[in-house]
Coordinates of C-alpha atoms (C1' of nucleotides) in Angstrom, one line a residue:
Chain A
X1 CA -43.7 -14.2 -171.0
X2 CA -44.3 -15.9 -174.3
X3 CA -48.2 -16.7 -175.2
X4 CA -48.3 -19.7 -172.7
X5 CA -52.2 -18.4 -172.8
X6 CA -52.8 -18.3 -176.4
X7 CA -53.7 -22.3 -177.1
X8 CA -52.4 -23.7 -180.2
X9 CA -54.8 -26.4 -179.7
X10 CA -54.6 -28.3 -183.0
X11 CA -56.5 -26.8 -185.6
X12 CA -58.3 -29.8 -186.1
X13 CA -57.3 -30.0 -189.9
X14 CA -60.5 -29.5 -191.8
X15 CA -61.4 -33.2 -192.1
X16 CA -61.4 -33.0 -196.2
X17 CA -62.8 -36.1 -197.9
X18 CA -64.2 -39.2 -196.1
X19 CA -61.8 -42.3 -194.9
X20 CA -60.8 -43.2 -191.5
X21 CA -61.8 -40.5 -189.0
X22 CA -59.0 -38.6 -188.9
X23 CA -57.4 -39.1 -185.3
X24 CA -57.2 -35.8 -183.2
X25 CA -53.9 -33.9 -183.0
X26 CA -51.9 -35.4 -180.1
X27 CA -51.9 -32.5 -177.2
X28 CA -48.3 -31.8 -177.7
X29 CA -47.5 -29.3 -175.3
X30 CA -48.4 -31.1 -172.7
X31 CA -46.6 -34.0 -173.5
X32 CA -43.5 -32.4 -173.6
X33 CA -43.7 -30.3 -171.0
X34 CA -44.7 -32.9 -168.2
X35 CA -40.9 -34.6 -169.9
X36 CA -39.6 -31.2 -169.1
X37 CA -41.1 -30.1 -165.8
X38 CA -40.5 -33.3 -164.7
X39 CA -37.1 -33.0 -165.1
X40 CA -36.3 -30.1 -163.4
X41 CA -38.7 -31.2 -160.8
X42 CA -36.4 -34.6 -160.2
X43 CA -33.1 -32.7 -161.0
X44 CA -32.9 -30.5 -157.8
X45 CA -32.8 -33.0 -155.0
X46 CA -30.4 -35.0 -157.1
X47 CA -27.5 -32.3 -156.8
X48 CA -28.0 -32.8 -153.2
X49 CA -28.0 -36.6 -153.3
X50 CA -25.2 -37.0 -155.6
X51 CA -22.9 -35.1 -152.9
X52 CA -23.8 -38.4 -150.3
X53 CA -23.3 -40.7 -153.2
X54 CA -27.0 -41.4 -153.3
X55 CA -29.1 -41.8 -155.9
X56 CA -33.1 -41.1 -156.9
X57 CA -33.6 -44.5 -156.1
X58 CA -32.1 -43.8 -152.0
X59 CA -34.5 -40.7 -152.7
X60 CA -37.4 -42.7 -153.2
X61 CA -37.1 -44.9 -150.5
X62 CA -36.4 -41.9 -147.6
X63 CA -39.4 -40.3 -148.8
X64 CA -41.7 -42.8 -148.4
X65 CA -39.7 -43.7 -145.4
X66 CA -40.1 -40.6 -143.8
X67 CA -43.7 -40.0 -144.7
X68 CA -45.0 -43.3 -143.2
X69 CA -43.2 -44.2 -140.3
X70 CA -43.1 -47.5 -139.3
X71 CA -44.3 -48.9 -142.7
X72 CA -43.6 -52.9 -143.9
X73 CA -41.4 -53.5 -146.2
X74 CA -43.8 -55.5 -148.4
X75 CA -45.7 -51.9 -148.8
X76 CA -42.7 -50.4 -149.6
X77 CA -42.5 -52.6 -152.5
X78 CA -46.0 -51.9 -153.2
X79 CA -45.6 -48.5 -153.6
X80 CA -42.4 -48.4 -155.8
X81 CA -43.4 -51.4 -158.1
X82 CA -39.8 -52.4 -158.1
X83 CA -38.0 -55.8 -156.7
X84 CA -37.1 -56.7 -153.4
X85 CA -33.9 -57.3 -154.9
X86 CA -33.5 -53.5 -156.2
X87 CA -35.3 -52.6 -152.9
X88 CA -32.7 -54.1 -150.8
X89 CA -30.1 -52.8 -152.5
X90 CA -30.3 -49.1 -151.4
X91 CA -32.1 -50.1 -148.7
X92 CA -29.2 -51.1 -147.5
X93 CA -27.0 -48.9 -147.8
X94 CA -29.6 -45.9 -146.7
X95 CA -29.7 -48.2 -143.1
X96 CA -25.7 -48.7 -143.1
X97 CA -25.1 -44.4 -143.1
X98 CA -27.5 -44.4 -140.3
X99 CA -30.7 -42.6 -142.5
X100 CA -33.1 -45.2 -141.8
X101 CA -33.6 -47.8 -138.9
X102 CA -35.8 -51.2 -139.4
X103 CA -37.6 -52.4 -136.4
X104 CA -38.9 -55.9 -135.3
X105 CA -42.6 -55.7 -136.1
X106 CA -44.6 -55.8 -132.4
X107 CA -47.2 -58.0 -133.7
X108 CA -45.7 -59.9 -136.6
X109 CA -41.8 -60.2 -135.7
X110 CA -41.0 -61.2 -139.3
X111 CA -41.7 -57.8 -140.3
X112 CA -39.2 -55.4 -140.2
X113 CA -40.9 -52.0 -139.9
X114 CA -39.0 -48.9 -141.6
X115 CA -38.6 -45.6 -139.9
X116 CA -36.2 -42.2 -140.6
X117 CA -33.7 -41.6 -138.1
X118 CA -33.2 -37.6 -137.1
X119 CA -30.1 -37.6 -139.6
X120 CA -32.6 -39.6 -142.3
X121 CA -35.8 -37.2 -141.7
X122 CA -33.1 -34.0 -142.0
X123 CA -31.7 -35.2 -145.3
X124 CA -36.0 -36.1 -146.4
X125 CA -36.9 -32.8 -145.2
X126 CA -34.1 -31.0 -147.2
X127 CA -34.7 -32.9 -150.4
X128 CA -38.9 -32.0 -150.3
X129 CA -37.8 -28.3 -149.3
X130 CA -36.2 -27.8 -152.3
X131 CA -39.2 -29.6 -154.2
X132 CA -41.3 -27.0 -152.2
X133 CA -39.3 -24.1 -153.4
X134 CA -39.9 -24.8 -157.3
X135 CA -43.8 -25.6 -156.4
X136 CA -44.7 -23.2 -154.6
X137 CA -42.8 -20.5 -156.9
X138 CA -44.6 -21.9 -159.3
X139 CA -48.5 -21.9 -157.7
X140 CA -47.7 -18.4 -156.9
X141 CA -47.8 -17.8 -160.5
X142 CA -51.3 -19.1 -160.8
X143 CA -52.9 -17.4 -158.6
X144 CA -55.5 -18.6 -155.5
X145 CA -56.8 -21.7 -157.2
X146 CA -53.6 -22.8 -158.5
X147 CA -53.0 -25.5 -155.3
X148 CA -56.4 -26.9 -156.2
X149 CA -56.2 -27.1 -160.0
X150 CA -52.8 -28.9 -160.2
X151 CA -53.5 -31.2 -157.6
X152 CA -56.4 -32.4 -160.0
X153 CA -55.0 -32.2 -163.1
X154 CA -52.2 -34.5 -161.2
X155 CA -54.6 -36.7 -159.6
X156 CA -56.3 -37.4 -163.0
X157 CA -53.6 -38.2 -164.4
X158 CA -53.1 -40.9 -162.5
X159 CA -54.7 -44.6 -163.3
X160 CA -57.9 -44.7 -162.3
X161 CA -57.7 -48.0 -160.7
X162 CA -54.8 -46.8 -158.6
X163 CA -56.0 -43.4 -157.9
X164 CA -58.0 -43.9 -154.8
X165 CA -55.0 -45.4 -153.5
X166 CA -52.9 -43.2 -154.1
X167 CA -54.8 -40.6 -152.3
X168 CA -55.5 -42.8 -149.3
X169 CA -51.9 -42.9 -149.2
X170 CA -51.3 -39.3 -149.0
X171 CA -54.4 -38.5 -146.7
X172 CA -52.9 -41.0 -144.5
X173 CA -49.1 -40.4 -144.6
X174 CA -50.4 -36.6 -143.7
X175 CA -52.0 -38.0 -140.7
X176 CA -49.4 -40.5 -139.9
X177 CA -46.4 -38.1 -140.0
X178 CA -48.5 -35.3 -137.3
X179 CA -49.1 -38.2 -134.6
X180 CA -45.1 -39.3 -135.2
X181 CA -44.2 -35.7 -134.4
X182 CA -46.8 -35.3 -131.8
X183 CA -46.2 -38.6 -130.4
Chain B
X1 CA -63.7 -39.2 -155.5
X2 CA -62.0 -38.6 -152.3
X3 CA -61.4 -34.9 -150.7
X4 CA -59.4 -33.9 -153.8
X5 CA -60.8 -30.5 -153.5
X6 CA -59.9 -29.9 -149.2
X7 CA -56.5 -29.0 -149.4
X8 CA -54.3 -30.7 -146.3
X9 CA -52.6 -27.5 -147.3
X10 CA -50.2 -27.8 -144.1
X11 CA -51.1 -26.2 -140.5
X12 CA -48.7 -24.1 -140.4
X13 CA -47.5 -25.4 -136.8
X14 CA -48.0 -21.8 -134.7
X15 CA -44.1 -21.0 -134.5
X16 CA -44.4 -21.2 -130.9
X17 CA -41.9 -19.4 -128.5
X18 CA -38.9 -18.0 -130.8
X19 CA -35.8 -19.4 -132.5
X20 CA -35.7 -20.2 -135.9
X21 CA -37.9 -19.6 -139.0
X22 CA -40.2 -22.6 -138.7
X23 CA -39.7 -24.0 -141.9
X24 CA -43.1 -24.3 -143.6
X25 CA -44.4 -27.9 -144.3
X26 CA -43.2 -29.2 -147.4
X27 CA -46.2 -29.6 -150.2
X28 CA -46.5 -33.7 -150.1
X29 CA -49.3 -33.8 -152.1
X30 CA -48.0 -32.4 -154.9
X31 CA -44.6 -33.6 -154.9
X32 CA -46.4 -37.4 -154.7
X33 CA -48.9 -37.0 -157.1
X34 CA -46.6 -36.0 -159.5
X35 CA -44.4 -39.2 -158.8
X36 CA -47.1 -41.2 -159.6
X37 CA -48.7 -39.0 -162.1
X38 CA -45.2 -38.6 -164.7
X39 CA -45.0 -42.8 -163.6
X40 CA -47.9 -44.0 -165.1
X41 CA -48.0 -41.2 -167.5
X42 CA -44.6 -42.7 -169.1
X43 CA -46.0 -46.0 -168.2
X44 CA -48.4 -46.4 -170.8
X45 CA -45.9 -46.1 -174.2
X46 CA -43.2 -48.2 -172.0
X47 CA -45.8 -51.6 -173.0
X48 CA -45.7 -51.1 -176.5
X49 CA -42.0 -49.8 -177.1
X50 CA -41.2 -53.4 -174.8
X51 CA -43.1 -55.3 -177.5
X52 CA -40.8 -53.9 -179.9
X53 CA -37.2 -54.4 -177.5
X54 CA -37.5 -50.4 -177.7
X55 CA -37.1 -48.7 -173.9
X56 CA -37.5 -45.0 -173.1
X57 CA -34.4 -43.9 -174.2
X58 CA -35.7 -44.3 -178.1
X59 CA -39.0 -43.1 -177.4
X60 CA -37.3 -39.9 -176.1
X61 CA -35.2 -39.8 -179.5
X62 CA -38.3 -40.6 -181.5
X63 CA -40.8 -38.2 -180.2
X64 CA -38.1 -34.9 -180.9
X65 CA -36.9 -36.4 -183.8
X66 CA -40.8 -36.9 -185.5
X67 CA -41.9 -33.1 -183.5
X68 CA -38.8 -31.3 -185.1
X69 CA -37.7 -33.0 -188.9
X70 CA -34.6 -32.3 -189.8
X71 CA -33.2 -31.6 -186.6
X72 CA -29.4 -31.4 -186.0
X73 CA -28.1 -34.2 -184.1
X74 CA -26.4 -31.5 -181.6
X75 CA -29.9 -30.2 -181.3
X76 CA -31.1 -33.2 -179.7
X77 CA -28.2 -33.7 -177.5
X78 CA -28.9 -30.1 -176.1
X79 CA -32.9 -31.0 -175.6
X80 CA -32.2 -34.5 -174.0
X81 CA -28.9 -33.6 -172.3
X82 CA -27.6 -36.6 -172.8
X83 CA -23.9 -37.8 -174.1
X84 CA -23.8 -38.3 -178.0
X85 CA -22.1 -41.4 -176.6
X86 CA -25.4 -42.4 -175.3
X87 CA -27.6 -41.1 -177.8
X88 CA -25.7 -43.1 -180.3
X89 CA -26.5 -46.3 -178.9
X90 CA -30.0 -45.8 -179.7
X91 CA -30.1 -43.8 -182.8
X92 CA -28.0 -46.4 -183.9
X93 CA -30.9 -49.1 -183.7
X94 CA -33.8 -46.4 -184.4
X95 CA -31.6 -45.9 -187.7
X96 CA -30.9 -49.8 -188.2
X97 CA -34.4 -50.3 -188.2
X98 CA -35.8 -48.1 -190.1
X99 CA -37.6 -45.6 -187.8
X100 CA -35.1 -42.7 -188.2
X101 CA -33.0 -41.1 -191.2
X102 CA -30.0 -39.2 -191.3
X103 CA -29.6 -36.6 -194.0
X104 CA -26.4 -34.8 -194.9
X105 CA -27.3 -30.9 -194.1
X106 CA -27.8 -28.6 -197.2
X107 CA -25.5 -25.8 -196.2
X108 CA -22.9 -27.9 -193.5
X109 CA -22.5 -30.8 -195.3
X110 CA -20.6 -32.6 -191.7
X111 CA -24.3 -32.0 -190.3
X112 CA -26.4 -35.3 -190.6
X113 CA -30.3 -33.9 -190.1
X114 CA -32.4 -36.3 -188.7
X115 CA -36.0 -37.1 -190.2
X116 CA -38.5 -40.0 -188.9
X117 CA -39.4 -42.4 -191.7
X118 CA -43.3 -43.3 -192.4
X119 CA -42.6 -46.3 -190.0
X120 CA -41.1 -43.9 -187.8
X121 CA -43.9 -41.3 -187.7
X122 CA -46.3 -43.8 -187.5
X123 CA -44.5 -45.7 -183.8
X124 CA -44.4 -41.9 -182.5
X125 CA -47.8 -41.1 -183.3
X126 CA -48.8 -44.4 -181.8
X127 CA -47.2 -43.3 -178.8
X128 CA -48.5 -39.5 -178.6
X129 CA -51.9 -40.9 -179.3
X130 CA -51.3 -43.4 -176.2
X131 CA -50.8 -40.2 -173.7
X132 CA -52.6 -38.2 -175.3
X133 CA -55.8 -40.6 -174.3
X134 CA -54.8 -40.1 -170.8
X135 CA -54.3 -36.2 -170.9
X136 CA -57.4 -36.0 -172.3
X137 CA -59.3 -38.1 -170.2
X138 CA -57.8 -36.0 -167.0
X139 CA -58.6 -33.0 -169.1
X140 CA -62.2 -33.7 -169.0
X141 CA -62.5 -34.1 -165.5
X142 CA -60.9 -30.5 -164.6
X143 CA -63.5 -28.1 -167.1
X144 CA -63.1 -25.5 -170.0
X145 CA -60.0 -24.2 -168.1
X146 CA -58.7 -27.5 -167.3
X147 CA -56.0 -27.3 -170.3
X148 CA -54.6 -24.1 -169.5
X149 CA -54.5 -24.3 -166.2
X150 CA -52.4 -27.7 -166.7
X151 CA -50.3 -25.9 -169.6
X152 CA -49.4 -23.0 -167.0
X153 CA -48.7 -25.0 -163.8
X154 CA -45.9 -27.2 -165.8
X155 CA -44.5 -24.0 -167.4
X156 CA -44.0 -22.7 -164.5
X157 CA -42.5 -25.7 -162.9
X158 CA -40.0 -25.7 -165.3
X159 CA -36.5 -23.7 -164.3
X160 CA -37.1 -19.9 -165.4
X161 CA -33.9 -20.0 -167.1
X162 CA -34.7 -22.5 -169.9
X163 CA -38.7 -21.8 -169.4
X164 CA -38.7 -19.5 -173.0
X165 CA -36.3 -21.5 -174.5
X166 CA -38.9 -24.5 -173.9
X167 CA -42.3 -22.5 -174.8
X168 CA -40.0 -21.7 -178.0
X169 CA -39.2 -25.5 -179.1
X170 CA -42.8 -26.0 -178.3
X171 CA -44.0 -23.5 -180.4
X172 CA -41.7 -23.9 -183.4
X173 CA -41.8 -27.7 -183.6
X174 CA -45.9 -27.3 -184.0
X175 CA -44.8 -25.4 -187.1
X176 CA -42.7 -27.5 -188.4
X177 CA -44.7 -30.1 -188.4
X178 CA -47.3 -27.9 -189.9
X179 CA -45.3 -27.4 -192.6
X180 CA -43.6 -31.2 -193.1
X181 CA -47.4 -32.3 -193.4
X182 CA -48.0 -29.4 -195.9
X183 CA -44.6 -29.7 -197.9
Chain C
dC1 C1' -45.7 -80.3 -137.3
dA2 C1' -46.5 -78.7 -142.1
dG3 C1' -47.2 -75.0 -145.0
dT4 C1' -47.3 -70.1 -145.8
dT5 C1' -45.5 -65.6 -145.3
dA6 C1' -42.0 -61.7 -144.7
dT7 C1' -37.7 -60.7 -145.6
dG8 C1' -33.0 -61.1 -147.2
dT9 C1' -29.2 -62.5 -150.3
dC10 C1' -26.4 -64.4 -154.2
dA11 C1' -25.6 -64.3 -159.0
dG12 C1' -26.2 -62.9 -163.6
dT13 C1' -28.3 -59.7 -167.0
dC14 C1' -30.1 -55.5 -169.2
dA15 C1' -30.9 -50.5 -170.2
dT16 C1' -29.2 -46.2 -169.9
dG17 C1' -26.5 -43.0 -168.2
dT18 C1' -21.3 -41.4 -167.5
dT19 C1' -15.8 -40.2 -168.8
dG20 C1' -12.0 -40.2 -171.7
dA21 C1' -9.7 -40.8 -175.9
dC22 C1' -9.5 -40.8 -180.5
dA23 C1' -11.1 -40.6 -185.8
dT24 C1' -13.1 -38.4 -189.9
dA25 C1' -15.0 -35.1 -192.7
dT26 C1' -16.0 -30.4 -193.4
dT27 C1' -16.1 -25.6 -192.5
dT28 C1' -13.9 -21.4 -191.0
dT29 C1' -10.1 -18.5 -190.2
dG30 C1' -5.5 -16.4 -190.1
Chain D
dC1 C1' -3.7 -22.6 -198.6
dA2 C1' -2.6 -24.5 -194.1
dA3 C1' -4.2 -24.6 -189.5
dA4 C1' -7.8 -24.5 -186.3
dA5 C1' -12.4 -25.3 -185.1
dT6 C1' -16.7 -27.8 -185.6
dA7 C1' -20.1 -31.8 -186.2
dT8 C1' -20.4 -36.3 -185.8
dG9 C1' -19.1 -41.1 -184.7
dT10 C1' -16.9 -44.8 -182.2
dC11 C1' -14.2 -47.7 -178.8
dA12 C1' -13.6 -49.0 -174.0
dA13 C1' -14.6 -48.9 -169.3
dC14 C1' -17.6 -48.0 -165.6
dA15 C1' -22.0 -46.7 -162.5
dT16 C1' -26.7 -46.9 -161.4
dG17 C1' -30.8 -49.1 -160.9
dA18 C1' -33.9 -51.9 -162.9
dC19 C1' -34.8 -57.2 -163.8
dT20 C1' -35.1 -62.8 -163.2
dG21 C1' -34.2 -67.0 -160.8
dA22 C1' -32.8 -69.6 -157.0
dC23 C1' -32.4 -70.3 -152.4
dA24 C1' -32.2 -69.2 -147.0
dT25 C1' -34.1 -68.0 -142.5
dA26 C1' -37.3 -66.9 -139.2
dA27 C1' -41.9 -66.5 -137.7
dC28 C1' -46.7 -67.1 -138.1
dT29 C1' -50.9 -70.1 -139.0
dG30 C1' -53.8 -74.0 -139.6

DNA sequence: CAGTTATGTCAGTCATGTTGACATATTTTG
DNA sequence: CAAAATATGTCAACATGACTGACATAACTG
């Protein structure tokens, strides 16, 4: 193990004469190694995908598929910040193999709610298993709080206007997925 | 702030009768967070590199190039793992306009080291100083320990196999730099 | 009924990745 | 030294996944 430990920190270099304060170091290491992590975080489901002739974008959409059943398309949207137009597109093609089923909205009929078929929710699970596998090999190397401090570090990371959101969004997909497999 | 800190942490569903392993409950909150997380982290240099008709692709270029002067254009293609094919679309235009400099290698003269220019150094720093703002910011909110903590969970959610060679182009380009600020 | 909303679709463009083939200069090797 | 290997660049064709703009349909709402 190299000295991940030891910080290099940026010797804040002696500030010598006067002028313009001298603008902090940037933190490097983390920079690069979100780049990295991410990376290799992204990298194993798309082995997987690129054997159905899917993409990250088909990912993107099953995931969020599968974690909030019956969801509207319009959220969809919402949550990807992308087009309807570059929605549709894999959208498409995810319903046409059978992975995902749309379904007349019971209130509103214009919408068109989004659910996981069994074959969809089997392909989701396998994709966020072999996310799992890389976190949790890595949260065992971090010890008990490990769960805890890189779910803030995430979540901090994250706008601050969006970030309530955003956890909403989890808290309630959480909640939404047990009634679907209860229900 | 919402229940950051109550980890959802997954019932393990009590494997009722027999059969197979139940398969434990993916970790969602961490796989999500760090959608959204890398997303707007990469978000915030993707505004100014617009203004300049400049996309991620030459931000990746710029950031080794300025972290590790002198670098060998094979170098680069083995950190980005990319095609020179692609790389040489944009190093084309970071070289056209004046960001980046090629320089014929000392020893192997069919090398062509690349060096940022002051304009070049100065767009990258811009950049760095852009995410660092938002590291640090998230930094803040997780304690002393917050930075080490971060530095460890994204080590070791990067592939063991390439983990070291990582930490190693990490450490090393701090000292180059040292040293090109120095020299 | 008129206007708004939810969704879908067609057409064209852009950024960034890919393969494959080939060119040029330089170093290394038999 | 000639031949092979290496470092880099370039041309052409293609795939993916984003974008904009325009338009269509159905259903809800006032």
């Amino acid at each position: 193990m190299t000295d991940i430990t030891a910080p290099p920190e940026a010797e804040r270099e002696a500030g010598s004469g006067g002028g313009d304060p001298p603008a902090p170091e940037p933190i490097w290491d983390i920079i690069e190694l979100l780049f990295f992590a991410y990376r290799d975080f992204v990298g194993d489901p798309d082995h997987v995908l690129a054997a159905l002739r899917f993409g990250r974008a088909h990912h993107r959409v099953l995931h969020f598929v599968n974690r909030n059943p019956g969801m509207k398309v319009a959220d969809l949207l919402d949550i990807l910040r992308i087009t309807k137009q570059s929605l549709g597109r894999v959208l498409k093609q995810l319903i046409d193999e059978g992975y995902v089923v749309q379904q007349e909205g019971p209130q509103d009929r214009r919408q068109r709610l989004l659910f996981v078929t069994a074959k969809g929710e089997a392909l989701a699970m396998r994709l966020a298993r072999l996310q799992t596998a890389r976190i949790t090999r890595a949260l065992e190397e971090l010890g008990p709080t490990g769960h805890d401090s890189a779910r803030r570090f995430l979540s901090a990371m994250i706008d601050p206007r969006e970030r309530e959101r955003v956890l909403r969004l989890i808290g309630r997909s959480d909640r939404l997925r047990q009634a679907a497999v209860r229900g």
